[in-house]
Structures are given as C-alpha cells and as structure tokens.
Amino acid sequence: MPKDTGIGASTKRREDVRFLTGRGKYTDDIQLTGQAHAAFVRSQVAHGEILSIDTSDAEKMPGVLAIFTGEDFVDVGGNPAGWLINSRDGEPMKEPKRPVLAHGKVRHVGDAYAAVIAETAEQARDAAEAIAADIKELPAVTNMAQALAGAPFVHDEIATNQCFDWGWIEDNRAATDEAIRNAPHVTTLELVNNRLVPNAMEPRASTGDYDPGTGDYTLYTTSQNPHLTRLLISAFVLGIPENKLRVIAPDVGGGFGSKIYHYGEEALVLAAAKKLGRPVRWTATRSESFLTDAHGRDHVTKIELACEKDGTFIAFRTETMANVGAYLSNFSTATPTFLHGTLMAGNYTVPNVYVNVKAVFTNTAPVDAYRGAGRPEATYSIERVIDKAARELGLDPIAIRRKNFVKPDQFPFTSAAGLEYDIGNYDALMDKLEELADFGGFAERRKASEAAGKLRGLGINSYIEACGIAPSNLVGILGSRVGLYDAATVRVNATGNISVMVGAHSHGQGHETAFPQVVGEMLGIDPASVDIVHGDTSKIPFGMGSYGSRSLAVCGSAVVRATEKVIAKAKKIAAHMLEASEADVEFAEGNFTVAGTDKSVSFGEVALKAYIPHNFPLDSVEPGLEETAFYDPANFTYPAGGYACEVEVDPETGKVTVERFTACDDFGNVINPMIVSGQVHGGIGQGIGQALLENTVYDENGQLTSASYMDYAMPRADDLPFYTVDHSCVTPCTHNPLGVKGCGEAGAIGSPPAVVNAVIDALQSGGHNVTHIDMPVSPSRVWAAMNNA
Amino acid sequence: MYAFDIERPTTIADAVAALGAEDAQALGGGQTLIPTLKQRLAMPSKLVSLTAIPELKGVCVADDGALCIGGGTTHATVAAQAAAHYPALAALAGGIGDPAVRNRGTIGGSLANNDPAACYPAAALASGATIVTNARQMAADDYFQGLFTTALDEGEIITEVRFPVPDRAAYMKFQQPASRFALTGVFVAKYADGVRVAVTGASEGGVFRWTEAEAALSADFSADAVAGLSVSSNGMMGDVHGTPDYRAHLVKVMTKRAVAAA
Amino acid sequence: MATIKMTVNGRERSGEAEGRTLLVDFLRQELNLTGTHVGCDTSQCGACVVHVNGEAVKACTMFAAEAEGAEVVTVEGMANPDGSLSVIQQAFQDHHGLQCGFCTPGMIMSAAALLKDNPKPTEAEVRHYLEGNICRCTGYHNIVKAIMAASGQDVSAVAAE
C-alpha cells in the first residue's frame, strides 16, 4: 500500500494553492514604494568596438533618472567563472573579464553597454533608444571550427579563441589510442549536440533596493541560489559586504540552469538603487531572454567506439568542441569537462576512455549548464555510437548494452572515466523497461503504422548521471572555486510547529511539500506542521542552491542531520522531564518514552519545555530547540535508467511523432513519487524538445535567427504523448542518510538518444540507409536525409 | 512600444475619418500588430481600433449563395458560423493560431496584413473571393501583391469578404513547428467552372496560385492528377525550418492531401 | 493617460492607462492583480490568458482601452465563492498539473474556456486546445490529465503516476 503521509507518500503539493489562485509572488509581482525601472541598451551587432556613447538626448527624455555605461563599472570586478580548468599542457584556462556593462567592445548580439533608469519601464525603453552609440562593427565568429582557425578574436588578448584544451584522463590517452588502433571493430560518429535556450517561462527579473539609513542592500531576483548570487556580487563584482547584502529569490518561475548564474543586470539594479536612493526594477522581455540568458549544450563531437566483434566494448574516445560563447558564465567551464568527460564510460565496464574537450569563445551569448549539463551530451554521444555499432555488427541494441553493463556485484565500481559508482542495477532497469515498453508488441505496432503509410521505429537508451553535486573535496581538486555542501536549520517553535530553513531553492521542484515529509516522518508529527523557508539569505543559514539534482541528496541530507540534532537535544530535555537517564529514553512516533515503562512525553511537550525552561538543567542543556547542519556529500550520487521511445515517421513530409515513451529510472529511495514522476515528465518533455524541435541558430554575422517563439520551437502539448514512467527499481544511495539520488535532470538526459535512435530505426526499416541525423530531427532534416541516402 | 493614442469608433464612417489623421493605423484584432508594436517596428501616432464596430462583424449568406464575412469577424466566429456553409473555410479559421488568438484575430486584419505564411490569403485566393472595402471591391487575384503587400490604400478598411462557395474544398497546412503558421499550406477549391489551388507559406512572393495543378485538377480532380507535376524551388522561401526544395516538395504533398480530403 | 473602467472578477474597477498600456499591464500594475503573467512578447506562451466577455484572450495582445466596459475574469476570480479551489484548480493540484506555477494561471483560464465549450474533451482535443499555452516544467502529461479529470473523466488508466 502506498503511504499517505511522510516518506514515500504522494502528498499533494501545498504550494499549489497559491499558484492556482494567482497569489504566487514572483519577482516582477513585488512592487516596492518609489520603484523606478531600468532598460538596457544592447548591442545589435555580434562584435564591435564602442567608439563613443552619447547619452545627452536620452538624459532629457521624460522620466529619466539616471544613465549608466560601461565606463561606470571599470573599477568594479568581473563576473567570474566558478571552475578553473587547466589545459592538457598544464596551462590555466583563459578567463576574460566579464563586466557589468560592456566597455570598449561588444561581443555578442544583446551584450548590454548602457542602461537607463526612468520612472516607468516604457520611459526607460524610450530613452534607451535615444542613446546614440557609435559602434564600429567588427568581423564576428560564431562557428567553433572557424574560431579555432584564427581571427577574428572575440577577446583581443586571447589570440586563439580557445579557453582551454582539456584531456580526461590525460594519462589514459596513449592506452586508449593503442586500444582503438588494435581493435577488431571501430564505429565512428560525428554529431552535434544542439544549442538550446533554457526558456524558463518566467523571464529573468531583478529589483535592487538600498537603505541609505543602514547601508543595507536588498536584491530581489530570479535565482536558483540566492547565496551564490550574493557571494558572487560580494566577493567578485561589487564588493558589497555579504552582511550588507540580502538576496531574496521569491517564487521563481522555472530555472533549468539558466537562473543559477549571476548576471550583470543584478549588479546594475543594485548600483542604480544606491545612486538614486530608490528601488530599481528590471524585467526581461522574452526577446531579451533569448539574447542574454545563458544557453545550453552546443557541442560538436567526434566519438569512436572500439569493440570486439561480439560487441564487447574496448574503448571510447571523443574529441569535442564546446562553445562557451563570448564570456565565461559561472559554471560554463565545469559543464563540458567535469560534468561531461567524467561520465564518458556510461553504464559500462569499458576499460579505456579518453575525452578531449576544447572550449571555444565565439560571438554568441554565454553557454552554461542547462538541465542535465554535460551529462546529456555524454549520454547522447555514447548511446548514439553504441546504436550505430550494434547496427554495424548486426547485434541487438539491448543485448550489446547488457553485455557491457556494470553488473550489480561489481559495485562500488570505478569507471574508466574515473568516477566511483557506489551502487546500481542496470540489468534490472532494462528488464523493467522491456516489460513496461512492451517490446514484444512492437512488431505488431510497426505493421499497423506501415499499413497507414508510416514508418515506425523503436529506440532505446541507458544512461547514468552524476548528481547530488557535489563533494567539496573532490570538486576542489577538479578546479571548483567553491564548496558544494548545503545547509539547513530546523527551528522547533514553542508551540511545536517547525520552520526549516533550507539552502535549496524551490522553483517547481516541490520542496515545500517534500522536505516536510522527511522532517515529519523523522519526528513522528504531521508534515503539515512543518514549514519550509527558502530563498532569502537573511533567513536561511547558507546554501548553494538547486541545480545538478542536488536539493534532496545534499540539502535534504542537511535537513536530516539538523533534525537528528534536534532529536538528540529533545531527548536530553525529555530525560529531564521524565526524570530518567538520557540513555533510557527512546524516541518513536513523536513520543519520548522511558524504555520499558509507560512514562512518556510528546514531542510537542518537549518543544514547549525548551522555550519555557522553568526548572531546566541549564548546566547541561541550553534553552530553545533549533539546530543547524551543513552537509557535504561523500560522493556524487548515480541515478541511472533505461528509456524507450517509439516514433512514427511520415515518409512524405519527414515529420516525426512520438507515439510511446517509457522511462525506468533508479533514483534510490523516493520521498514523494508524484513529484518525482512530474520531474521525469518535465525532463522528457525538454529532451524530446531537444531531439525534435528546439534549435538555436546564429547566422554567420552573429545574429540570432531563432530569437523568439516564432522561430524557436518550444514543445507544446500536442507535440508530446503521455509517458510511462517508473521508479520502482531502487538501489539506495549508499552514502547519504536518505538513500536518495536525485531526479530532476534524468528525463532530459535519457530521452534525446532514445528519440534519435528510434528515428534512425524507423528510417532503416523503410529501406533508407540513414545512420545519423543531427538534432533537432526536424521534418526538413528527415526529408533531406531520406532523399540523400 | 512607442506612445500613441487609441480610438474606438463604433461606425465605419467614424473609423475612416479617424484614419485620416497623419500616421494613424487601423487595429483589427491586434494579434500581429501588437507584437510588432512591442518590437518597436511600427510607430503610429494613433491606433484606430475596429473591434467596436458592429457593422464589421458577422457571417451571412448572400442572395447569390456567396458567404459574406464582415472584416472584423474573429477567426473563432468564422470557425463556428461558417461551418455549415463552407466547412473548409471554417476548418481553416479554426486552425489559425490558438484559441485565444482566434477570439481576437479577424479576417480583415489577416488579409490586410498578408503575412506570407498566413492561412486566410490561401482561402481567399483559392476561392476567388471578393475583398470589399469602405471604398471599393477587389478580386482576390488583384488584391494580393506580394509579401505583406496588398492593393489596399492607406486608411482603407476591409469591411467584408465574399467567398463563392465551392462544390468541394479543403485546406492542408503543414505547420512551421515554432510559430505554427503555415510552413506550407494549400487550399484547393473545386467550382463548376474549374479548380483553384492557392499556396501560402512557401513562396518569397507570398500567396500564389499553382496554375499547373489547377489545370490538372480541373481535368481530373484526384490526388493522382498532381502526382506527375513538379514544383520549382525557385523563389521558394528558405529558413531554419525548411529549404526551398523542401517547401516545393510540400506544396505537392499538401495539394495531394487537400484533394484527397476535399 | 485616460481612466479605464471595467468589471474585473465581478467588481467594478478603474485605473489609468496610456494608449499603449496592455490589458495585462493594467491588471498587474494598476489593479495589482499579479496572477496574470507575461512570458513572451509574441503572443504565444499563454501565461497571460484571461477571459474578456466570456472568451479566452491573451491579455498581452490587447490594449487596456479595448477592454473598456468589458467583463474581465482573471485567475484570481476562479476559486469558488467560499475561497476553496474550483473543480479545475483542484484537479490541477490532485494530478500535479503544475510545478513552478508561472504558466499555471493561463493554463487554468484556457482549461476553463475549453471545458465550457467542450465538457468532455478527448486527450487529443485537450492537447490541441493548449496550442497557445506553453509549459516548460511538466511535459504537459499532468496538465492534460488534470483537465480530463476536471471534466469528470476517469484518468486512472493514464500511464503511470
């Protein structure tokens, strides 16, 4: 029987009520008294030298309060990259300064070089248009191969356009090369992992506020991690002391990575608020979001799979160019390296892996982590080349994967890409997939499709990801400038209800419902009496935020540790109340009981006592009942899964429709199955979007030609089917207290290769010798592939 | 958006008078114009909203059997009220944009804008419709003059569109996956005196008649009749969603499907 | 600036608007009804859908002046008179039809318009009707399921959770 409360229950989300009634409070919903509005002047050209900026006309426009240009920020710091990557030769990566406003040069369309503050948003936009800038257009580069070949240079001081040339694991390079040279069969695939725009439905927005009486700043912003934003603004950009800067991320309308990062607009509204002594608001239009949100993916990869004729894998070798855009966004250097290269062994016992990644500057928007971040790129490369190899060798695509899976008795297993997988059971996932996806019925379904003039294909995929980001010790070795622990405070109020302050930020993930399920279960109380507080640096102890499927695995573990501390202290108080030895007091189902007796006090009674400490053993116990824990994980977690997709292809138009989609995931233990399924659904939707619809295209001049929903194809309800998802295959994570692994990114990681494998299978079944089509597998591309094959 | 005044006249005469002002512009349902204004791609001094004019709205059947649709009639109204008289036209209207867009967007606005990927121009041209304005009547063949260009004069308002009702007709749209406009849409209409085929979404010149197909279908109204024809990719649009070759191919495929569905 | 009057969620309301003031901005800024959202500038995402004179429209693609005298209903007016969730709202909660909540007001308004015209829509009809409402979180699975459930149909057979 499913539980109806606590861990494992599909508790309905409490946050839904405010969202369903229009009472959510997103950044743009919060109106501060005296609020002024900012508008940015953005480059129309991809690359240009700023010769002059004349603001005189704009200054005279109605409602204008202040104008800023890059000149105003030359003395403050740049927005940094969070990870320092070294090239194969030991050379540190190139990290050009990323200023609040462009100064000297603009480097991508949308690069802001001035800002106007006015009484209303429209007045600010009117005046922004009146700023006359003389920008000498320079040749631009958007293609990575061209960028590596020479001029033009995005940054004059980086006369290669290369950020780094990274090898993983460099010591394994020679052995991998040798293994591939001697292999009986080598399958090679060149592919593009298409550039995506994250497109959280809430556009970015920020409001800066400054109190001249105290010198305190407040920033309301669309962030997945307010503490990280505060840290970056304080330590790197504006130098505002952390204790003078409060960052509030209220309700946030989706992030998917794009709201992890600190952006210049946040610094600008703070500086403007200080200058004017008034709150200053900026809200992006969708058009601005397209031009300036950090994009995702954008890899060009050549992968080789060496294997025996029976399909036993010998080696994977990849060469990848990863676009970082014009500037380094905060996680941009980690995404193509440690979130990608380390996963290049997949779920397999392959003995040799070597990954080379060249990160390339181009005159495009910055590229950074987007749902999955590096792991979708790794999975796509691996799982596409395996499918191609199976076809070349005449092997069943499931059998070739099973042959190479890490087996349950091999865990903990150190992969050839260097990660230690703690636990998993990939065969069990594939068994479940075969059952739920009804592979047995596929031949009949294909026959029915063919009778209707359609081609039908079945594609499968197995993935592994590294989540629960991340052990600070390990990421420190790998170049991270920060630690990736998280924190929680459990505050038991005198009347027994509880506030839990968490570092994770919920922007759709349902933390306000799921975390209380954990605390309620541990304390034996109704989860409804537990409230989650998040998204405000003045209220929560610290936190690194939500991304990398880390909220529950890392912050949830901190919640457990803090709750354990609360129980430990409460036990001391209970022992005093029960006049018993602490060692004799047991805690179960919300009651402290002296073992072997009926003497008992409830958790609520203990809470009250903690705050009314009459006759309290003050020498051994402090009043109050509030505990904080910081949790730093011992390892990544390793969710894994098997996915199957069935498509129909209209051979006349090339249009692909997804007919069936099945996802079997091992997320370890599950706190709220309803929420977990929802996370998988959303990831699949985005993954199918990447596979079939979404494409981010810059022309050779650096203009973004897919800059609105008129040209960027967002998945709609009628593009997608109902999905079958399952998370009943459970191997609990071995190193965190809840045994959880994280579920937020899996769908986006596991689905693209399944879709493309299915399309290739369909085309092959129709006699078209098509071995690969780059994503998005759009109708025109499928039609062209059929007609060229 | 740039600043402008907005007026809501309640008669055609008042609307025409209001449009006499310098840089005044008519506002139909606004589903194209308002996004354009947001991008600051237009700078009217005054918008004259046509949504409060009762005489511009409605669907009726004329004595000669033609279906008459007021220029200010929304797509949703056409979808509902034309269904009994001209099902292919009603279906086309019911497939424009999305439900909320259909509740605002109007046939007059669509035809006045003449977006090269819009649906209504294909219906008007294939039906040999008459475009009626406050000043005159125009045959569809004379009205469409290329990308976003029509025979309308400044300040002229489409008051009505008259569609001769064909014996058989169908519209087949292959959607551009992002905008959901027609990547290629073909409207086929069979009248007693011949078949007309109009194509939207495909050509750099906007909506056009595929005369070879008309001839073939007039002789033999079957999907097979167009099987032997080929469409040149010369002058077809090319973009991230489809090459000129692909669009040329779709013209034929959608024509066949429209004939089959008619 | 002109004074615009309309009935919003059953109450007479008025506020100041320029010619260029969109209905959505009027609702959000003048009337402080911030449940209606803006997610794009090309009239496609549907986060701003409200009902004007009983019809679903995109409040970002209509001027406030055009709603003079109209009956407007926003998501704030959708709960039952006693404040409890309406059938559609309750179905969205029961079936986890929302995550970040940003597209949700538009989804609720579109769902209500659909069920008014088509009380028992098929899955395909629901999906087609939502063509103008973009959600980035849910993959639409639970939105479609919630709307079908709100129409009184049994959705227990719908795949998985």
PDB file of C-alpha atoms in Angstrom, chain B residues 29-131:
ATOM      1  CA  GLY B  29      -7.690  42.034 -33.529  1.00  0.00           C
ATOM      2  CA  GLY B  30      -4.106  43.117 -32.996  1.00  0.00           C
ATOM      3  CA  GLN B  31      -2.684  39.613 -32.931  1.00  0.00           C
ATOM      4  CA  THR B  32       0.045  40.557 -35.384  1.00  0.00           C
ATOM      5  CA  LEU B  33       0.155  44.324 -34.963  1.00  0.00           C
ATOM      6  CA  ILE B  34       0.595  44.369 -31.203  1.00  0.00           C
ATOM      7  CA  PRO B  35       3.651  42.062 -31.211  1.00  0.00           C
ATOM      8  CA  THR B  36       5.041  44.255 -33.998  1.00  0.00           C
ATOM      9  CA  LEU B  37       4.481  47.382 -31.908  1.00  0.00           C
ATOM     10  CA  LYS B  38       6.216  45.709 -28.961  1.00  0.00           C
ATOM     11  CA  GLN B  39       9.296  45.239 -31.095  1.00  0.00           C
ATOM     12  CA  ARG B  40       9.105  48.961 -31.954  1.00  0.00           C
ATOM     13  CA  LEU B  41       8.876  48.075 -35.618  1.00  0.00           C
ATOM     14  CA  ALA B  42       5.939  50.429 -36.167  1.00  0.00           C
ATOM     15  CA  MET B  43       5.399  53.974 -34.928  1.00  0.00           C
ATOM     16  CA  PRO B  44       1.785  55.036 -35.413  1.00  0.00           C
ATOM     17  CA  SER B  45       0.600  58.290 -33.888  1.00  0.00           C
ATOM     18  CA  LYS B  46      -2.842  56.843 -33.398  1.00  0.00           C
ATOM     19  CA  LEU B  47      -4.410  53.412 -33.477  1.00  0.00           C
ATOM     20  CA  VAL B  48      -7.989  53.166 -34.637  1.00  0.00           C
ATOM     21  CA  SER B  49      -9.473  50.044 -33.124  1.00  0.00           C
ATOM     22  CA  LEU B  50     -12.037  48.355 -35.320  1.00  0.00           C
ATOM     23  CA  THR B  51     -13.285  45.994 -32.635  1.00  0.00           C
ATOM     24  CA  ALA B  52     -16.231  48.119 -31.506  1.00  0.00           C
ATOM     25  CA  ILE B  53     -17.892  48.439 -34.911  1.00  0.00           C
ATOM     26  CA  PRO B  54     -20.932  46.125 -35.096  1.00  0.00           C
ATOM     27  CA  GLU B  55     -21.375  46.518 -38.858  1.00  0.00           C
ATOM     28  CA  LEU B  56     -17.948  44.926 -39.441  1.00  0.00           C
ATOM     29  CA  LYS B  57     -18.897  41.715 -37.708  1.00  0.00           C
ATOM     30  CA  GLY B  58     -20.830  38.685 -38.739  1.00  0.00           C
ATOM     31  CA  VAL B  59     -21.250  35.830 -41.185  1.00  0.00           C
ATOM     32  CA  CYS B  60     -24.139  35.608 -43.656  1.00  0.00           C
ATOM     33  CA  VAL B  61     -25.119  34.095 -46.983  1.00  0.00           C
ATOM     34  CA  ALA B  62     -25.787  36.459 -49.878  1.00  0.00           C
ATOM     35  CA  ASP B  63     -28.528  36.014 -52.450  1.00  0.00           C
ATOM     36  CA  ASP B  64     -26.024  34.598 -54.944  1.00  0.00           C
ATOM     37  CA  GLY B  65     -25.002  31.983 -52.409  1.00  0.00           C
ATOM     38  CA  ALA B  66     -21.682  33.592 -51.535  1.00  0.00           C
ATOM     39  CA  LEU B  67     -20.595  33.504 -47.935  1.00  0.00           C
ATOM     40  CA  CYS B  68     -20.119  37.052 -46.673  1.00  0.00           C
ATOM     41  CA  ILE B  69     -17.901  37.633 -43.686  1.00  0.00           C
ATOM     42  CA  GLY B  70     -17.540  41.023 -42.030  1.00  0.00           C
ATOM     43  CA  GLY B  71     -13.964  42.281 -41.956  1.00  0.00           C
ATOM     44  CA  GLY B  72     -13.992  42.486 -38.164  1.00  0.00           C
ATOM     45  CA  THR B  73     -15.215  38.935 -37.673  1.00  0.00           C
ATOM     46  CA  THR B  74     -12.952  36.842 -35.495  1.00  0.00           C
ATOM     47  CA  HIS B  75     -11.470  33.533 -36.564  1.00  0.00           C
ATOM     48  CA  ALA B  76     -13.438  31.816 -33.808  1.00  0.00           C
ATOM     49  CA  THR B  77     -16.693  33.215 -35.142  1.00  0.00           C
ATOM     50  CA  VAL B  78     -15.877  32.122 -38.682  1.00  0.00           C
ATOM     51  CA  ALA B  79     -14.923  28.666 -37.420  1.00  0.00           C
ATOM     52  CA  ALA B  80     -18.297  28.351 -35.704  1.00  0.00           C
ATOM     53  CA  GLN B  81     -20.631  30.138 -38.084  1.00  0.00           C
ATOM     54  CA  ALA B  82     -19.192  29.239 -41.486  1.00  0.00           C
ATOM     55  CA  ALA B  83     -19.089  25.526 -40.732  1.00  0.00           C
ATOM     56  CA  ALA B  84     -22.500  24.791 -42.192  1.00  0.00           C
ATOM     57  CA  HIS B  85     -21.890  26.764 -45.387  1.00  0.00           C
ATOM     58  CA  TYR B  86     -18.226  26.427 -46.178  1.00  0.00           C
ATOM     59  CA  PRO B  87     -16.661  23.747 -43.971  1.00  0.00           C
ATOM     60  CA  ALA B  88     -13.171  24.021 -45.442  1.00  0.00           C
ATOM     61  CA  LEU B  89     -13.076  27.732 -44.687  1.00  0.00           C
ATOM     62  CA  ALA B  90     -14.406  27.155 -41.181  1.00  0.00           C
ATOM     63  CA  ALA B  91     -11.783  24.492 -40.598  1.00  0.00           C
ATOM     64  CA  LEU B  92      -9.059  26.829 -41.805  1.00  0.00           C
ATOM     65  CA  ALA B  93     -10.265  29.550 -39.437  1.00  0.00           C
ATOM     66  CA  GLY B  94     -10.381  27.032 -36.600  1.00  0.00           C
ATOM     67  CA  GLY B  95      -6.742  26.161 -37.204  1.00  0.00           C
ATOM     68  CA  ILE B  96      -5.264  29.659 -37.118  1.00  0.00           C
ATOM     69  CA  GLY B  97      -3.043  30.427 -34.145  1.00  0.00           C
ATOM     70  CA  ASP B  98      -4.582  29.145 -30.942  1.00  0.00           C
ATOM     71  CA  PRO B  99      -7.981  29.536 -29.256  1.00  0.00           C
ATOM     72  CA  ALA B 100      -7.153  32.827 -27.560  1.00  0.00           C
ATOM     73  CA  VAL B 101      -5.720  34.262 -30.762  1.00  0.00           C
ATOM     74  CA  ARG B 102      -8.803  33.132 -32.664  1.00  0.00           C
ATOM     75  CA  ASN B 103     -11.006  35.015 -30.225  1.00  0.00           C
ATOM     76  CA  ARG B 104      -9.316  38.308 -31.163  1.00  0.00           C
ATOM     77  CA  GLY B 105      -7.801  37.945 -34.621  1.00  0.00           C
ATOM     78  CA  THR B 106     -10.002  38.959 -37.541  1.00  0.00           C
ATOM     79  CA  ILE B 107     -10.277  38.019 -41.174  1.00  0.00           C
ATOM     80  CA  GLY B 108      -9.874  41.628 -42.244  1.00  0.00           C
ATOM     81  CA  GLY B 109      -6.754  42.038 -40.167  1.00  0.00           C
ATOM     82  CA  SER B 110      -5.230  38.885 -41.587  1.00  0.00           C
ATOM     83  CA  LEU B 111      -5.957  39.801 -45.188  1.00  0.00           C
ATOM     84  CA  ALA B 112      -4.784  43.400 -44.720  1.00  0.00           C
ATOM     85  CA  ASN B 113      -1.508  42.195 -43.239  1.00  0.00           C
ATOM     86  CA  ASN B 114      -0.994  39.485 -45.899  1.00  0.00           C
ATOM     87  CA  ASP B 115       1.675  37.614 -43.983  1.00  0.00           C
ATOM     88  CA  PRO B 116       3.289  35.201 -46.454  1.00  0.00           C
ATOM     89  CA  ALA B 117       2.626  32.322 -44.058  1.00  0.00           C
ATOM     90  CA  ALA B 118      -0.922  33.259 -43.028  1.00  0.00           C
ATOM     91  CA  CYS B 119      -3.833  30.937 -43.780  1.00  0.00           C
ATOM     92  CA  TYR B 120      -6.635  33.272 -44.889  1.00  0.00           C
ATOM     93  CA  PRO B 121      -4.886  34.552 -48.026  1.00  0.00           C
ATOM     94  CA  ALA B 122      -4.852  30.974 -49.360  1.00  0.00           C
ATOM     95  CA  ALA B 123      -8.599  30.637 -48.780  1.00  0.00           C
ATOM     96  CA  ALA B 124      -9.394  33.998 -50.337  1.00  0.00           C
ATOM     97  CA  LEU B 125      -7.262  33.382 -53.393  1.00  0.00           C
ATOM     98  CA  ALA B 126      -8.375  29.788 -53.933  1.00  0.00           C
ATOM     99  CA  SER B 127     -11.999  30.810 -53.545  1.00  0.00           C
ATOM    100  CA  GLY B 128     -11.710  33.738 -55.895  1.00  0.00           C
ATOM    101  CA  ALA B 129     -13.113  35.838 -53.094  1.00  0.00           C
ATOM    102  CA  THR B 130     -14.051  39.476 -53.368  1.00  0.00           C
ATOM    103  CA  ILE B 131     -12.458  41.870 -50.920  1.00  0.00           C
TER     104      ILE B 131
END
